Short mmCIF file of C-alpha atoms in Angstrom, two decimals:
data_model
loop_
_atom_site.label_atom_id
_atom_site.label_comp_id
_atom_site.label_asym_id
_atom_site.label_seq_id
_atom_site.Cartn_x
_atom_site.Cartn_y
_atom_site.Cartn_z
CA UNK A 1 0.00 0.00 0.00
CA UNK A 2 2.93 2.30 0.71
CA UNK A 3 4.29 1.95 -2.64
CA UNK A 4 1.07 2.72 -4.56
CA UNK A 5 0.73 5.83 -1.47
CA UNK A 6 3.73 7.29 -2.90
CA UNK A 7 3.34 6.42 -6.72
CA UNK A 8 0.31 8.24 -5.94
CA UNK A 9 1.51 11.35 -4.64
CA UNK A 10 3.90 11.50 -7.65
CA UNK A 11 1.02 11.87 -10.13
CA UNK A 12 -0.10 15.36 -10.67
CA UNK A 13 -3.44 17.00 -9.34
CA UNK A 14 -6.29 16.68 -11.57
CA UNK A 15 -5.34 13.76 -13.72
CA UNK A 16 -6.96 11.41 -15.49
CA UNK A 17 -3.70 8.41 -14.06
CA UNK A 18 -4.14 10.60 -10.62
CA UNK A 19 -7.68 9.45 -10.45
CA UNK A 20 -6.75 6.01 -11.50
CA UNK A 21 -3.99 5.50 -9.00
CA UNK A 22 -6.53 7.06 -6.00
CA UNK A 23 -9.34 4.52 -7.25
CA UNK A 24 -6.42 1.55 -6.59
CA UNK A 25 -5.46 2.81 -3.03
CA UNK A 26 -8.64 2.92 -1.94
CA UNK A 27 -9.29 -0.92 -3.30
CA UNK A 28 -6.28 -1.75 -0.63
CA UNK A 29 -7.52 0.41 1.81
CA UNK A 30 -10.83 -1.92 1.75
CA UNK A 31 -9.27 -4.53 1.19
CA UNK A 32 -6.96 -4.34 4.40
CA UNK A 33 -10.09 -2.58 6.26
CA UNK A 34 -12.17 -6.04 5.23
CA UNK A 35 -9.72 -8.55 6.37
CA UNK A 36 -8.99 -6.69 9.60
CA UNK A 37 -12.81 -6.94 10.64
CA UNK A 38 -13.15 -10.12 9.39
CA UNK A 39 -10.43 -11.36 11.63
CA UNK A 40 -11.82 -9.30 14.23
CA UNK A 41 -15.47 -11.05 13.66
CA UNK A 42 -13.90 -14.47 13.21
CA UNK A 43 -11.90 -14.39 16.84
CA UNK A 44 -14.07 -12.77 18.85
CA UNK A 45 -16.96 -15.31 17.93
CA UNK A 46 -14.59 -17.60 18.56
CA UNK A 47 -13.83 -16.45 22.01
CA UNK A 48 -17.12 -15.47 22.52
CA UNK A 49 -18.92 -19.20 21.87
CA UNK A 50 -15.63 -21.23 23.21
CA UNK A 51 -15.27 -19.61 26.85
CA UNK A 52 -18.22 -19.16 29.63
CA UNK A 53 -16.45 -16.54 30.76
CA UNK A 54 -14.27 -13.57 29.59
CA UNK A 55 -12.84 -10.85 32.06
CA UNK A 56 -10.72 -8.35 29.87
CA UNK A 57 -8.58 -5.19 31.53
CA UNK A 58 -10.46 -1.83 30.32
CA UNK A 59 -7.38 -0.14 29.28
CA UNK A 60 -6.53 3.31 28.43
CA UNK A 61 -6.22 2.51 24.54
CA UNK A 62 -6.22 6.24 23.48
CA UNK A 63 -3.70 7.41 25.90
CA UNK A 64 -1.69 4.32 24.81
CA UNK A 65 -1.88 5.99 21.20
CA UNK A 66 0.09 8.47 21.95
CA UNK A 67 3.16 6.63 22.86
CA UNK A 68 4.23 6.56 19.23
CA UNK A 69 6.43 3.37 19.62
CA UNK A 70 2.83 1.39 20.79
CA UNK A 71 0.66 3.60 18.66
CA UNK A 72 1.22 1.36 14.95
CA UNK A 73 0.49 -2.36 16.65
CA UNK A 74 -2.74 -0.59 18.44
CA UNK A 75 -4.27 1.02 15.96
CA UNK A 76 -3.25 -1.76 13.45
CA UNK A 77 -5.07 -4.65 15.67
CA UNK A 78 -8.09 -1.91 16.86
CA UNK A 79 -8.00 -3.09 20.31
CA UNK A 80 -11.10 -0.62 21.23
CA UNK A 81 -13.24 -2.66 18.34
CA UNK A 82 -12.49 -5.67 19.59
CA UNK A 83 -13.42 -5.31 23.00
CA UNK A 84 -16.81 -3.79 21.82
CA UNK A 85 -17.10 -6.68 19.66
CA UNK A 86 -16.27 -9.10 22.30
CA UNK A 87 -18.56 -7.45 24.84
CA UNK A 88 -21.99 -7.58 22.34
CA UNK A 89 -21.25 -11.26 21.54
CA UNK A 90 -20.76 -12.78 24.61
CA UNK A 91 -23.95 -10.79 25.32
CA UNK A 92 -25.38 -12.37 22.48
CA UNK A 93 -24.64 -15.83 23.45
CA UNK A 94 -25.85 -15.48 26.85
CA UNK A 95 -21.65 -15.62 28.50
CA UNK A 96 -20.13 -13.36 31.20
CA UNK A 97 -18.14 -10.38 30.02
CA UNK A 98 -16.48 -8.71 33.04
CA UNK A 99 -13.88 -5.20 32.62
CA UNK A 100 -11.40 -5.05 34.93
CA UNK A 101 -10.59 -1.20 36.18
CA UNK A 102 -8.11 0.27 33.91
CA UNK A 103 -5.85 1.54 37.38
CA UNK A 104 -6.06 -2.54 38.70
CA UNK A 105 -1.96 -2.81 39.42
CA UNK A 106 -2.28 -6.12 37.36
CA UNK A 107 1.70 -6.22 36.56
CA UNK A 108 2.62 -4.80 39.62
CA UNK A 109 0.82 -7.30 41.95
CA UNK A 110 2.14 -10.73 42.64
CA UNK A 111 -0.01 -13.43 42.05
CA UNK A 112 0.85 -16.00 44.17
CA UNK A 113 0.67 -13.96 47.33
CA UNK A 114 -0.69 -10.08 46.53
CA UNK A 115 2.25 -8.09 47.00
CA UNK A 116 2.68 -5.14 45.14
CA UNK A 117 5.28 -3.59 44.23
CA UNK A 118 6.41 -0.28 41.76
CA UNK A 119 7.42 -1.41 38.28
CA UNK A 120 9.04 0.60 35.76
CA UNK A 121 7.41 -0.63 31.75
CA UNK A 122 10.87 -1.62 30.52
CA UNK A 123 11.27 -4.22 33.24
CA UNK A 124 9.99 -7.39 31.54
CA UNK A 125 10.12 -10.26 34.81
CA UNK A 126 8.25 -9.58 38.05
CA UNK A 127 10.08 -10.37 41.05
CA UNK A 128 8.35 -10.91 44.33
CA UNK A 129 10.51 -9.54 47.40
CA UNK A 130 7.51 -11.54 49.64
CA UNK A 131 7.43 -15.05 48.19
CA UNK A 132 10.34 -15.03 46.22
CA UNK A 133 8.05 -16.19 42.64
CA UNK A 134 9.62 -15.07 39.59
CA UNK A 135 7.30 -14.83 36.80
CA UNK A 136 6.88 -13.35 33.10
CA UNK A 137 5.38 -9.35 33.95
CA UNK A 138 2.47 -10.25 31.00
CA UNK A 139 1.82 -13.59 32.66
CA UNK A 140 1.47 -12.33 36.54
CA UNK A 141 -1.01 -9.85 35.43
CA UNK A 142 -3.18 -12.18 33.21
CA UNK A 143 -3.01 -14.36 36.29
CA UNK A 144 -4.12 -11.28 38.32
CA UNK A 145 -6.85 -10.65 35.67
CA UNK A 146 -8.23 -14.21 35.98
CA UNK A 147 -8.19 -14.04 39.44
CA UNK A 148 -10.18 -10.87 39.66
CA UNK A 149 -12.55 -12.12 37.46
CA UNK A 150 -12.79 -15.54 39.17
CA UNK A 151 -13.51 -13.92 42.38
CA UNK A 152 -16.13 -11.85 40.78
CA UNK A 153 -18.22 -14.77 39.35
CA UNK A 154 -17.62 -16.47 42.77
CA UNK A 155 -16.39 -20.08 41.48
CA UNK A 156 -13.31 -21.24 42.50
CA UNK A 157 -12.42 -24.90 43.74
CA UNK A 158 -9.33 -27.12 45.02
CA UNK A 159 -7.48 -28.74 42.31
CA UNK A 160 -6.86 -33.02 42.60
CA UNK A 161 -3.12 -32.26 42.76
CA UNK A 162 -3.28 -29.77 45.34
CA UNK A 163 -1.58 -26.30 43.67
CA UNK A 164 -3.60 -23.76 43.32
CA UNK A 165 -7.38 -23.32 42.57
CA UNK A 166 -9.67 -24.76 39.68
CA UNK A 167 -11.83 -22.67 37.64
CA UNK A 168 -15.44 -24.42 37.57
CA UNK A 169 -17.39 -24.01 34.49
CA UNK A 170 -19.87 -21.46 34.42
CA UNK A 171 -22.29 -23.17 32.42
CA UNK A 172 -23.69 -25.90 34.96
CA UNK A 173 -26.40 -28.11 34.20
CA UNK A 174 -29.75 -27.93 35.50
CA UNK A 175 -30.71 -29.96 38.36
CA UNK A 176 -34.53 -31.33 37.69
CA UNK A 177 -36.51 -33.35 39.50
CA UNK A 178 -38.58 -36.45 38.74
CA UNK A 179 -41.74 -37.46 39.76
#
């Protein structure tokens, strides 16, 4: 698309090849628009009718475009559509859609025993001074997120092998009785 942007720009004003070369961007633009929302439609349906349960952190997204080095992979994925996407399908097929508050300390909270600590962005592995876990930053605070959530639907359950808890599905069956 860049190349035909700039073979573009090179044509003069009012032409007949100026026209022409607009016409062609704009099929790309569509054509990268379409595939984005398709892939946006095709996961979040996919999340949506797989899962009984999605909890999601409500992040600042357009404060987030302003750092310019995070600004191209947000606005290329449009994180803010696929939330909204995500939120009227689980809605649709009857699942549980929970935000998490956008100043949660997710990354800066252990998980394993709810310390928090400060943590500059560049620093990649939390460390806990309390317990002593050492953990991925991105995976203690989906851990946190889970957690949140899990205590917000109120199901949580002791696992056969002893670490940890067990997520129990939301979707129980009915009990019914027989006559």
């Amino acid at each position: 698309m860049a190349k035909e942007q700039r073979k573009l720009s090179k044509k003069q004003k009012g032409s007949k090849n100026r026209f022409k070369k607009r016409i062609k961007v704009r099929k790309i633009q569509n054509k990268i628009r379409d595939t984005r929302r398709d892939f946006l439609h095709k996961t979040s349906n996919s999340i949506a009718k797989n899962y009984d349960g999605i909890v999601v952190e409500n992040l600042n997204i357009k404060g987030m475009m302003k750092n310019h080095c995070l600004a191209k992979s947000i606005g290329d994925v449009s994180w803010s559509e696929f939330n909204r996407q995500l939120e009227y399908k689980c809605k649709w097929n009857f699942k549980h859609y929970i935000k998490i508050d956008r100043f949660f300390p997710s990354s800066k909270t252990c998980s394993n025993c709810g310390y928090v600590q400060d943590m500059p962005l560049s620093k990649r592995v939390f460390n806990c001074p309390n317990c002593g876990i050492s953990i991925d930053r991105d995976l203690n605070a989906s851990l946190n997120i889970k957690n949140i959530g899990l205590s917000t639907l109120g199901h949580s359950g002791i696992n056969a092998c002893g670490d940890g808890s067990l997520e129990l599905s939301l979707k129980q069956e009915k009990e019914c009785l027989v006559n």
